[in-house]
CSV table of C-alpha atoms in Angstrom, one decimal:
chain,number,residue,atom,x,y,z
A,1,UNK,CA,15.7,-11.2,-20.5
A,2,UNK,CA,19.0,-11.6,-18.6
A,3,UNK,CA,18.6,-13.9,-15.8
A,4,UNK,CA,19.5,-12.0,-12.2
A,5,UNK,CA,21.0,-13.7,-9.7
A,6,UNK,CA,19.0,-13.8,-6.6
A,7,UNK,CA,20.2,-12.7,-2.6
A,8,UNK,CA,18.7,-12.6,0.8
A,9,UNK,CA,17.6,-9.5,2.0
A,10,UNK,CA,14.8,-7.7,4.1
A,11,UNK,CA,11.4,-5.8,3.3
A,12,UNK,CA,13.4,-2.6,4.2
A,13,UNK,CA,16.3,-3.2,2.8
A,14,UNK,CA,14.4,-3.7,-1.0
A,15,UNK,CA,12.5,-0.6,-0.4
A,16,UNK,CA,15.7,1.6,0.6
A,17,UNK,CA,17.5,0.3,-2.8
A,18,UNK,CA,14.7,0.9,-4.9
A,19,UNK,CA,14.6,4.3,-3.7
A,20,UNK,CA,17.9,4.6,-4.2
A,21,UNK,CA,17.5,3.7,-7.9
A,22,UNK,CA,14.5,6.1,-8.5
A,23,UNK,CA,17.2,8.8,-7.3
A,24,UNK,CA,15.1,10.9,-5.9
A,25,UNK,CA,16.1,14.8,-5.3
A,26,UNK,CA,14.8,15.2,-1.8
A,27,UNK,CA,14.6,12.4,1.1
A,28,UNK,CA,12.8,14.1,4.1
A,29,UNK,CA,12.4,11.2,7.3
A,30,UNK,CA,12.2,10.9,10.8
A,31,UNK,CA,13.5,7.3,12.1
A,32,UNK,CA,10.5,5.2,13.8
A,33,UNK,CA,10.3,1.4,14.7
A,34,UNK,CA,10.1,-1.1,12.2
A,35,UNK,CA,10.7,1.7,9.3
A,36,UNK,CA,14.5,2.7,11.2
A,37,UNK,CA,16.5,0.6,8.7
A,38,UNK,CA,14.7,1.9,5.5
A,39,UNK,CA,15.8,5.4,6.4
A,40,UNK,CA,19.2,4.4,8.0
A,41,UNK,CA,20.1,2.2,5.0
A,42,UNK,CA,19.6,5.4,2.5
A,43,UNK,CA,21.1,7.8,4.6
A,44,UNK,CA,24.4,5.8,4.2
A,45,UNK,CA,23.7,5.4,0.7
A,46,UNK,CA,24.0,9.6,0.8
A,47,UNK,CA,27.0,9.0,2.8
A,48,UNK,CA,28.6,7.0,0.5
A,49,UNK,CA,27.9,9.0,-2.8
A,50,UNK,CA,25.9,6.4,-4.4
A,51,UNK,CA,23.4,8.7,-4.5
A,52,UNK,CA,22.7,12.9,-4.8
A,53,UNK,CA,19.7,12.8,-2.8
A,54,UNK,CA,19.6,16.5,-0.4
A,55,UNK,CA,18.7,14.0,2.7
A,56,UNK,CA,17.0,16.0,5.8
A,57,UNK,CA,17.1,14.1,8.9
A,58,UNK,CA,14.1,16.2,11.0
A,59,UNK,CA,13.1,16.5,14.0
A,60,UNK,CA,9.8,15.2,13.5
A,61,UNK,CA,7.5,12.8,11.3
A,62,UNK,CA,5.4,16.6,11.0
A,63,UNK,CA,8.5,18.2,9.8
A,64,UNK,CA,9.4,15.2,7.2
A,65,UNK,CA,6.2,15.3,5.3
A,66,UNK,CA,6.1,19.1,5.5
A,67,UNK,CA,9.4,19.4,3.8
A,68,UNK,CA,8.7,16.6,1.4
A,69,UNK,CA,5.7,19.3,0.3
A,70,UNK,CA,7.8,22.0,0.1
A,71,UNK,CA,10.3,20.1,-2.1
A,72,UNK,CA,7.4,18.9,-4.2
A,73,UNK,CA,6.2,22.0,-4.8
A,74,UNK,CA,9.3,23.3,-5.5
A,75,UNK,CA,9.8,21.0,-8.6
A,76,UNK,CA,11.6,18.0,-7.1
A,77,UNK,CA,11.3,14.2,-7.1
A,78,UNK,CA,10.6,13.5,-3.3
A,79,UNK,CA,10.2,10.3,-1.3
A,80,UNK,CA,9.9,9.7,2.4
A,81,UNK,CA,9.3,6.9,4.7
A,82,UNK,CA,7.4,6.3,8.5
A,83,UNK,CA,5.2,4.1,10.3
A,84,UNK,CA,2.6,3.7,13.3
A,85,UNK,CA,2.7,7.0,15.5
A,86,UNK,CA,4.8,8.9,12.6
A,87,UNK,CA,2.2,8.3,9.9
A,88,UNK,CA,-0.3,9.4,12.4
A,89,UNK,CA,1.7,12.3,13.6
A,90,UNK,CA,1.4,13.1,10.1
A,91,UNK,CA,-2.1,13.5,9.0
A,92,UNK,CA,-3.0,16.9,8.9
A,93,UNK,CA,0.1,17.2,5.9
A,94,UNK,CA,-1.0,14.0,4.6
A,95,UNK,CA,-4.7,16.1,2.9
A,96,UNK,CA,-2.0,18.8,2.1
A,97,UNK,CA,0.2,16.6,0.1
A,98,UNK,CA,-2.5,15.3,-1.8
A,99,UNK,CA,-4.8,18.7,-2.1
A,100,UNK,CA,-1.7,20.4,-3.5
A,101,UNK,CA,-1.3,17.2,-5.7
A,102,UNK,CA,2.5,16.2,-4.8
A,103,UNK,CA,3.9,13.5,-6.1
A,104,UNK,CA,5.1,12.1,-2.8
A,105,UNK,CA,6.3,8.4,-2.4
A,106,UNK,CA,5.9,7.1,1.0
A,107,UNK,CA,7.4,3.9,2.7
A,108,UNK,CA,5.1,2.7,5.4
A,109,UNK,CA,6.2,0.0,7.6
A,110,UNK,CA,2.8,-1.4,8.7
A,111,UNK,CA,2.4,-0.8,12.6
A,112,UNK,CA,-0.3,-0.9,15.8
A,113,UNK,CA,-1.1,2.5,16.8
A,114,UNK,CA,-1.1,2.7,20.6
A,115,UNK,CA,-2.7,2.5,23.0
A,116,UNK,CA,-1.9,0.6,24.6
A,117,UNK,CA,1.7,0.7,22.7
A,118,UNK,CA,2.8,-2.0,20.7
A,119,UNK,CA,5.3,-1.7,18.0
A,120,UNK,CA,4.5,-5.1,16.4
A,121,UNK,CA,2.6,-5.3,13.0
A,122,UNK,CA,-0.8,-4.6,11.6
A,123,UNK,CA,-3.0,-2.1,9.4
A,124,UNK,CA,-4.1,0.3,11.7
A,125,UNK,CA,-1.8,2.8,10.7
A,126,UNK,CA,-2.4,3.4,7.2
A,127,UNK,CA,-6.2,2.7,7.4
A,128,UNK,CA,-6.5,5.7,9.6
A,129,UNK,CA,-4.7,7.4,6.5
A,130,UNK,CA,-7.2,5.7,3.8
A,131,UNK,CA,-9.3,8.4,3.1
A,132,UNK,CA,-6.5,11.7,2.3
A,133,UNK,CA,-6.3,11.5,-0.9
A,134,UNK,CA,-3.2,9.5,-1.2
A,135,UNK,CA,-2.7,6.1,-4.0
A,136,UNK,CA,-2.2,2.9,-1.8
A,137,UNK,CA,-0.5,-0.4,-2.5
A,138,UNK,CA,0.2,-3.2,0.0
A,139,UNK,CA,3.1,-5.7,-0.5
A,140,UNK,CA,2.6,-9.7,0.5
A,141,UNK,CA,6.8,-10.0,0.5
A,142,UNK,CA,10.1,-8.2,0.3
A,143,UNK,CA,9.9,-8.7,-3.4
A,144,UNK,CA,6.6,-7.0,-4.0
A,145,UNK,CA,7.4,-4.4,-1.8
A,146,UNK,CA,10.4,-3.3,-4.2
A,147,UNK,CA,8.4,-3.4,-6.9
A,148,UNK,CA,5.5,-1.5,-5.6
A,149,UNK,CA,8.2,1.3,-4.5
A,150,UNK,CA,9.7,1.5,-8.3
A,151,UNK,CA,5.7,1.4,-9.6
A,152,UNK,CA,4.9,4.0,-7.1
A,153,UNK,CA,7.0,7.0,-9.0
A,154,UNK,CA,6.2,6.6,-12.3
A,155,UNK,CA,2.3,6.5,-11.3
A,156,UNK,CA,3.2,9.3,-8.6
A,157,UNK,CA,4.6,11.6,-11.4
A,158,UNK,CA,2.4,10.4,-14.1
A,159,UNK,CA,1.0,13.9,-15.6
A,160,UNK,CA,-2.3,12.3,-15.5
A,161,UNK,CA,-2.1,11.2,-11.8
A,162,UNK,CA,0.1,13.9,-9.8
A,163,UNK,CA,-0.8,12.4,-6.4
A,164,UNK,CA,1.0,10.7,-3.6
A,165,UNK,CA,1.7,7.2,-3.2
A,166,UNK,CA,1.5,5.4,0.0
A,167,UNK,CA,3.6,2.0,-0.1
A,168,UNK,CA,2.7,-0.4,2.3
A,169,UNK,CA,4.9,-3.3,4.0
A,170,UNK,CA,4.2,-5.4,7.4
A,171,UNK,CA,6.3,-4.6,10.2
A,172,UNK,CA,8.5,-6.9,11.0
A,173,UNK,CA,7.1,-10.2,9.1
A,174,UNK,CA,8.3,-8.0,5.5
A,175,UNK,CA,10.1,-5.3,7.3
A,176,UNK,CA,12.7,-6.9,8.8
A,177,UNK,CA,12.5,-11.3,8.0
A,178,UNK,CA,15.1,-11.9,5.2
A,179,UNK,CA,13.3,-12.9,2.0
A,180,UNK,CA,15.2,-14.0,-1.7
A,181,UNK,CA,14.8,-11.1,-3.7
A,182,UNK,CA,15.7,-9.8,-7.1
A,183,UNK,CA,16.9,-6.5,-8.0
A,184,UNK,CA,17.0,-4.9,-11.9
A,185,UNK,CA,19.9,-2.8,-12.8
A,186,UNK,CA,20.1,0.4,-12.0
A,187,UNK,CA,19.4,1.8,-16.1
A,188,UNK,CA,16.5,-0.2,-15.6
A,189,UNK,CA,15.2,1.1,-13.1
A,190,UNK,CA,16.1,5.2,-13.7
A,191,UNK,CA,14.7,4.2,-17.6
A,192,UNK,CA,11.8,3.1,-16.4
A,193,UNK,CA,10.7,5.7,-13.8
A,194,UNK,CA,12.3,8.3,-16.2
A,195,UNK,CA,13.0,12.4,-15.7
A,196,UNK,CA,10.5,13.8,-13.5
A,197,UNK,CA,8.8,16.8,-15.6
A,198,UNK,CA,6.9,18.7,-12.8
A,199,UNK,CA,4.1,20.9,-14.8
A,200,UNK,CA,3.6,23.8,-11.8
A,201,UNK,CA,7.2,24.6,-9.9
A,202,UNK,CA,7.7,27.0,-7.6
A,203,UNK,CA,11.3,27.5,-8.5
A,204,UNK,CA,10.2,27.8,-12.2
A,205,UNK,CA,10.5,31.8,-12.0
A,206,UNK,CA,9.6,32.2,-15.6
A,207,UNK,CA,6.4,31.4,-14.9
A,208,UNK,CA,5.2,31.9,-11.6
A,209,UNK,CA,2.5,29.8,-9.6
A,210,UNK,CA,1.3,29.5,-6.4
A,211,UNK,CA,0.4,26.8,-4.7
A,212,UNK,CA,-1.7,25.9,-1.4
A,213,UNK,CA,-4.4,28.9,-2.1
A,214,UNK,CA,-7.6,30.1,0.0
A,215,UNK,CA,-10.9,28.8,-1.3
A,216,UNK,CA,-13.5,30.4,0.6
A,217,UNK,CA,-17.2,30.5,0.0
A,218,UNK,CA,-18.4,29.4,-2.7
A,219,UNK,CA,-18.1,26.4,-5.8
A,220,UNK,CA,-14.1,26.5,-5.3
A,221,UNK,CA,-13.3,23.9,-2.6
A,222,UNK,CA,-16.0,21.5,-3.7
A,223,UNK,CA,-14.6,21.5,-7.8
A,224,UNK,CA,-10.9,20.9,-6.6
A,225,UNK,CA,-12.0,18.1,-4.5
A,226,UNK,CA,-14.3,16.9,-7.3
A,227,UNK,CA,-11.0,16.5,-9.1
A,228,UNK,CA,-9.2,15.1,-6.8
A,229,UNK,CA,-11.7,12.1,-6.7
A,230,UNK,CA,-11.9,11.7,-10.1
A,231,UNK,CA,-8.0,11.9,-10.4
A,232,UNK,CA,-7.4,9.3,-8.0
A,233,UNK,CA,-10.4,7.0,-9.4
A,234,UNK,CA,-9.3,7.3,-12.7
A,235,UNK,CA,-5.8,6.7,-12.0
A,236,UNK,CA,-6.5,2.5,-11.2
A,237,UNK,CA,-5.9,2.2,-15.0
A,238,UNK,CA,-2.6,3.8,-15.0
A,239,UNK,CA,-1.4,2.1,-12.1
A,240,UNK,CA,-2.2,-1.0,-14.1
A,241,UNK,CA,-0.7,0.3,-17.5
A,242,UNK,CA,2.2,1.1,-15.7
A,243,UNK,CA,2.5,-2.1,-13.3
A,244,UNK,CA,2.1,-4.3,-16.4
A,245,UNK,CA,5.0,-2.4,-18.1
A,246,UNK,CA,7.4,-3.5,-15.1
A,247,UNK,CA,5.9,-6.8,-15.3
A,248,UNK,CA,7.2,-7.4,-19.1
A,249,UNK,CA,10.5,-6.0,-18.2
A,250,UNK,CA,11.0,-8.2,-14.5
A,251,UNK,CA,9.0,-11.5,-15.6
A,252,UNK,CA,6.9,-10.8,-12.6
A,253,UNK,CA,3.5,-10.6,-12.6
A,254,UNK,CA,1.4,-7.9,-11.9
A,255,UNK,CA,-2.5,-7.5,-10.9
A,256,UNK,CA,-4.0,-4.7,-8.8
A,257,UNK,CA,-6.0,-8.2,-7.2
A,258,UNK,CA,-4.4,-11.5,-6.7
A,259,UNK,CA,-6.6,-14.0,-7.2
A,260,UNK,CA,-5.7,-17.5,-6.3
A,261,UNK,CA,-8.2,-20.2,-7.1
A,262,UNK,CA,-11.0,-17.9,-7.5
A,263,UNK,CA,-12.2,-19.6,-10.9
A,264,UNK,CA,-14.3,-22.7,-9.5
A,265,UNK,CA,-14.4,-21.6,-5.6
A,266,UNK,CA,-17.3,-21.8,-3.7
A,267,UNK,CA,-15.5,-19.8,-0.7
A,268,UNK,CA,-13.2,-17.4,-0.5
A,269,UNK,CA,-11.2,-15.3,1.5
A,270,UNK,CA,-10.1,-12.1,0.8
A,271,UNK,CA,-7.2,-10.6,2.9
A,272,UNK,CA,-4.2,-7.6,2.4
A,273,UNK,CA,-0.5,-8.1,3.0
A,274,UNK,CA,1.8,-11.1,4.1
A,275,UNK,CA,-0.4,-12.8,5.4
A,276,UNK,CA,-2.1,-13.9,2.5
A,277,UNK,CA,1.0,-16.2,2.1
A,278,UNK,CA,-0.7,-18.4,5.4
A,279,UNK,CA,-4.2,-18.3,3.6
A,280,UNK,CA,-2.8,-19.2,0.2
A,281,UNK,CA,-0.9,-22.1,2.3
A,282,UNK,CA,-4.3,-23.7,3.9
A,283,UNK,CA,-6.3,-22.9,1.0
A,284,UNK,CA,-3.8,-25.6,-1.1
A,285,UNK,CA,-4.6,-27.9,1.7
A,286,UNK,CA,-8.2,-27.8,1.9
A,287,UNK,CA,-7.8,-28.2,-1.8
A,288,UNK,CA,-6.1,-31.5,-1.6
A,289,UNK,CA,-9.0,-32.4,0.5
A,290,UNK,CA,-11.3,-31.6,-2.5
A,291,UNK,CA,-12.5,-28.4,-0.9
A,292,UNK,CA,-12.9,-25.6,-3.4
A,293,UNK,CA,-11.3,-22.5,-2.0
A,294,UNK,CA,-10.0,-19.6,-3.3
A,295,UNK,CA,-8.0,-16.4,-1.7
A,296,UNK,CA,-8.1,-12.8,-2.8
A,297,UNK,CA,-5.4,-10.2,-1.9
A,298,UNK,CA,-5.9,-6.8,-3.3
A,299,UNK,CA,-2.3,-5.3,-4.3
A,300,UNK,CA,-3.7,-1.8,-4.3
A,301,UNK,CA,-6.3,-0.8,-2.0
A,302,UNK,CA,-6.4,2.8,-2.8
A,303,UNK,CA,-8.1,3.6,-5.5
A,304,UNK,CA,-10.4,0.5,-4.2
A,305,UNK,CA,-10.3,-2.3,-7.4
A,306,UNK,CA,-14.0,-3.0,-6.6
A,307,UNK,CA,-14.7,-4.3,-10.4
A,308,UNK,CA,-11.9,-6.3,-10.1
A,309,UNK,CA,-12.3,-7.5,-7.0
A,310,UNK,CA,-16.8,-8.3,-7.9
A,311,UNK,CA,-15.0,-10.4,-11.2
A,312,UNK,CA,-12.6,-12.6,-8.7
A,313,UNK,CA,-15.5,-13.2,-6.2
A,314,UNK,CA,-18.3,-13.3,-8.6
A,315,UNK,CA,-18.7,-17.0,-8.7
A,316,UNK,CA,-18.2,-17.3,-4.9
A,317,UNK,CA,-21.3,-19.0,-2.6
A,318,UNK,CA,-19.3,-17.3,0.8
A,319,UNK,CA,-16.7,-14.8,1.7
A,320,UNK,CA,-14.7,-14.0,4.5
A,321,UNK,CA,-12.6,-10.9,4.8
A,322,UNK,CA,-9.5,-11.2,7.6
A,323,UNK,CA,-8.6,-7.2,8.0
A,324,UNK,CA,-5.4,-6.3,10.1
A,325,UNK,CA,-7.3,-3.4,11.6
A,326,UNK,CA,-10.8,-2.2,13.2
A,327,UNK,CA,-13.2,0.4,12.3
A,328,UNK,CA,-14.8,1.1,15.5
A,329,UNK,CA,-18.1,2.2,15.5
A,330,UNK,CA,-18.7,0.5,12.5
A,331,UNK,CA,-20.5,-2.8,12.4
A,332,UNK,CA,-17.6,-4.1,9.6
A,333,UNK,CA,-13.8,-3.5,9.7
A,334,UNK,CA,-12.5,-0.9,6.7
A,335,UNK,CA,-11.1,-4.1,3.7
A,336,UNK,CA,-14.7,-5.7,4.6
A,337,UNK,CA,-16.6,-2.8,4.1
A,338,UNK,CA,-14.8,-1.9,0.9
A,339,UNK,CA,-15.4,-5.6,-0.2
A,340,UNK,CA,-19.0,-5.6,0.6
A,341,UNK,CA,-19.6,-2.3,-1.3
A,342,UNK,CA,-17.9,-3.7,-4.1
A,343,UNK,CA,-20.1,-6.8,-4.6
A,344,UNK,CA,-23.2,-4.3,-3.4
A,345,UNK,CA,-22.1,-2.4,-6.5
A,346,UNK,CA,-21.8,-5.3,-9.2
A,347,UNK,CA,-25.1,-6.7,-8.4
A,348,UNK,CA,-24.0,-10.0,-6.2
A,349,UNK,CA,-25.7,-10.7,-3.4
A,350,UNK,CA,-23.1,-12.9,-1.7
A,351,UNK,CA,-22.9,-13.1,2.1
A,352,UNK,CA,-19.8,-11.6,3.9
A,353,UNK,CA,-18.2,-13.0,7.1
A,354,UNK,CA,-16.2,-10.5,9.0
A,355,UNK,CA,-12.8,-11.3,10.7
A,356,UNK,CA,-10.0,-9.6,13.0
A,357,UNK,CA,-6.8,-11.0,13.0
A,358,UNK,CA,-3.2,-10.3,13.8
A,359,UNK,CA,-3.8,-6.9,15.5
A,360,UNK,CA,-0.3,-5.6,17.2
A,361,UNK,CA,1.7,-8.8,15.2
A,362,UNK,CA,-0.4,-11.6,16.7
A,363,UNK,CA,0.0,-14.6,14.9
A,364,UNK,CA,-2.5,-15.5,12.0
A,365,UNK,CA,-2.4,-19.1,12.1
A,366,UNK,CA,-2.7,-21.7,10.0
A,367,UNK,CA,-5.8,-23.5,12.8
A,368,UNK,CA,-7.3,-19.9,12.6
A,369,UNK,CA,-7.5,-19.5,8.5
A,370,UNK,CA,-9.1,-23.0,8.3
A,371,UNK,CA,-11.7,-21.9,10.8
A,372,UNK,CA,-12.6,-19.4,8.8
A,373,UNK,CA,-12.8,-21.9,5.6
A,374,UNK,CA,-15.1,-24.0,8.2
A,375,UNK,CA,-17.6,-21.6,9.1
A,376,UNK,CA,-17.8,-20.0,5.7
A,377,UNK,CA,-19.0,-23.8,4.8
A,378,UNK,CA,-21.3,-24.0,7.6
A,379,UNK,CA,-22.7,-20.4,6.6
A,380,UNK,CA,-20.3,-17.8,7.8
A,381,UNK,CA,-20.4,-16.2,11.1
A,382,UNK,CA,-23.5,-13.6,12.1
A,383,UNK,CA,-21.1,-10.9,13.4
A,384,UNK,CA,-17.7,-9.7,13.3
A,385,UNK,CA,-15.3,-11.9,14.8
A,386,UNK,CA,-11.6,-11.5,16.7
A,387,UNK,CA,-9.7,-14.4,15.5
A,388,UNK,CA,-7.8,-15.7,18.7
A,389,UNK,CA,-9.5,-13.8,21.2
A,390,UNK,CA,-11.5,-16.4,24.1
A,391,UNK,CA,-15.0,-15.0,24.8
């Protein structure tokens, strides 16, 4: 394997080239803070010929994953981006997308959905998306989030998958902070994604289709959603087929969970994104103090890796899960909930703490992480708690 020569570059940046190399045929996108430079970066790439991408600069987040549809439908390869109040704006096409099973591949630069407004990082955004139907993978780093973008189309298009793909990145902290980064080769890339084959397009006049079709009364509905669940629960094996394939040819490793220290840990905490890099951080600390800690970071979150995530946390006396986001209403917050229903599931009764943290980019500190280490120790806490927030 030919050694690449690394360079500084953003979250956005990464995800705008890996597009670029997936070359897709249609680029629908509406410009929104922190995911501007994604879309501005590829629209110059248009500009510039280095890639034949039809790019449609709409008038509306709406209108951008409506036309993605149509040009999935149609038989092309399609990828958009948004964030915050776009991906919101969105969510009536977001069932759509994944009802008529198109192979979208969506950019979303992580954001606090107002109000009040607040265009500063968290997960709020795309947990409000987490049950449509669409594949989800977080990144910790600018690195990660190119790779997850070139994973995302072949799993996308995989004849055995045919669903959208979510890819997530943290406003500002990935979006927009310059990271070292490596990029493969363009061959590399295009031979690895490969020709998109679509199986049903509309332009396909030979043999006509329809798509998006009335299914009233009766067993209809309820057997094309069947499928669509097992589709996208099925398809955690291919994304790990297929993320272990760019694994062999990058050198860099691949797991739908990230488990850090998990082996001997008697506590662990389990958290999504960048700032697992602050947990990982204390967590060696503590260890040079003798205390055995481990951190989880699920890479995918949709579908939920529930038997991977039981095995990583299996040998666990305490967790704590730090979510980005709330789920109000609900006594736990959506990461903690899916964690507890995965343990629920594999038979181990291990308590689960409940944290907040870093809603609208507040800082996840170092003080805050080994709190949570602290009172996992001393028994975890009895309800959910807001990191950094005074009583």
């Amino acid at each position: 394997m030919a050694e690449k020569k690394p360079f500084s570059a953003t979250g956005n940046q990464m995800v705008a080239e890996a597009i670029r190399q997936a070359k897709p045929d249609v680029m629908a996108a509406y410009p929104i803070t922190p995911q501007t430079t994604i879309v501005e970066t590829y629209d110059k790439f248009v500009a510039d010929g280095r890639v034949h991408t039809e790019y449609v600069p709409v008038e509306s987040e709406h209108s951008a994953l409506s036309a993605c549809i149509g040009a999935s439908a149609a038989g092309a390869r399609v990828a958009t981006a948004t964030s915050s109040q776009g991906l919101a704006y969105m969510w009536e096409e977001l069932h759509i997308a994944s009802g008529m099973r198109c192979p979208i591949v969506m950019a979303n630069a992580n954001r606090a959905i107002s109000a009040p407004i607040n265009i500063h990082g968290d997960h709020s955004d795309v947990m409000g998306a987490r049950d449509t139907g669409w594949i989800m993978f977080f990144a910790e780093t600018a690195q990660e989030a190119y790779d997850n973008t070139v994973i995302a189309f072949r799993v996308a298009e995989d004849p055995n998958v045919l669903l959208p793909v979510i890819t997530s990145l943290d406003g500002f902290v990935t979006t927009h902070a310059m990271d070292v980064c490596v990029m493969e080769d363009d061959e590399t890339v295009e031979k690895f994604v490969g020709e998109y084959k679509p199986l049903y397009p509309l332009l396909d006049t030979e043999h006509p289709v329809g798509h998006g079709m009335f299914a009233t009364l009766g067993p209809d509905y309820m057997k094309m959603k069947r499928i669509e669940r097992d589709v996208i629960t099925n398809s955690i094996d291919i994304i790990e087929k297929h993320g272990k394939e760019w694994a062999e040819i990058t050198g860099r490793p691949f797991d739908l969970v990230d488990a850090w220290g998990c082996e001997d840990a008697d506590y662990i905490v389990v958290c999504l994104g960048s700032n697992a890099g602050n947990v990982r951080f204390e967590a060696r600390k503590l260890r040079e103090e003798g205390k055995k800690v481990g951190v989880v970071r699920p890479r995918v979150f949709r579908p939920f890796p529930e038997k991977q995530i039981a095995e990583a946390c299996k040998n666990a006396k305490g967790i704590a899960v730090i979510d980005r986001s709330d789920s109000f209403g609900s006594p736990s917050a959506p990461l903690a909930l899916e964690v507890r229903n995965a343990l629920y599931r594999a038979g181990l009764n291990i308590p689960v703490s409940d944290y907040i943290a870093g809603l609208g980019g507040a800082d996840i500190t170092l003080d805050q992480i080994k709190q949570v280490y602290t009172e996992l120790e001393q028994g975890g806490n009895s309800s959910l708690t807001y990191l950094g927030v005074e009583e």
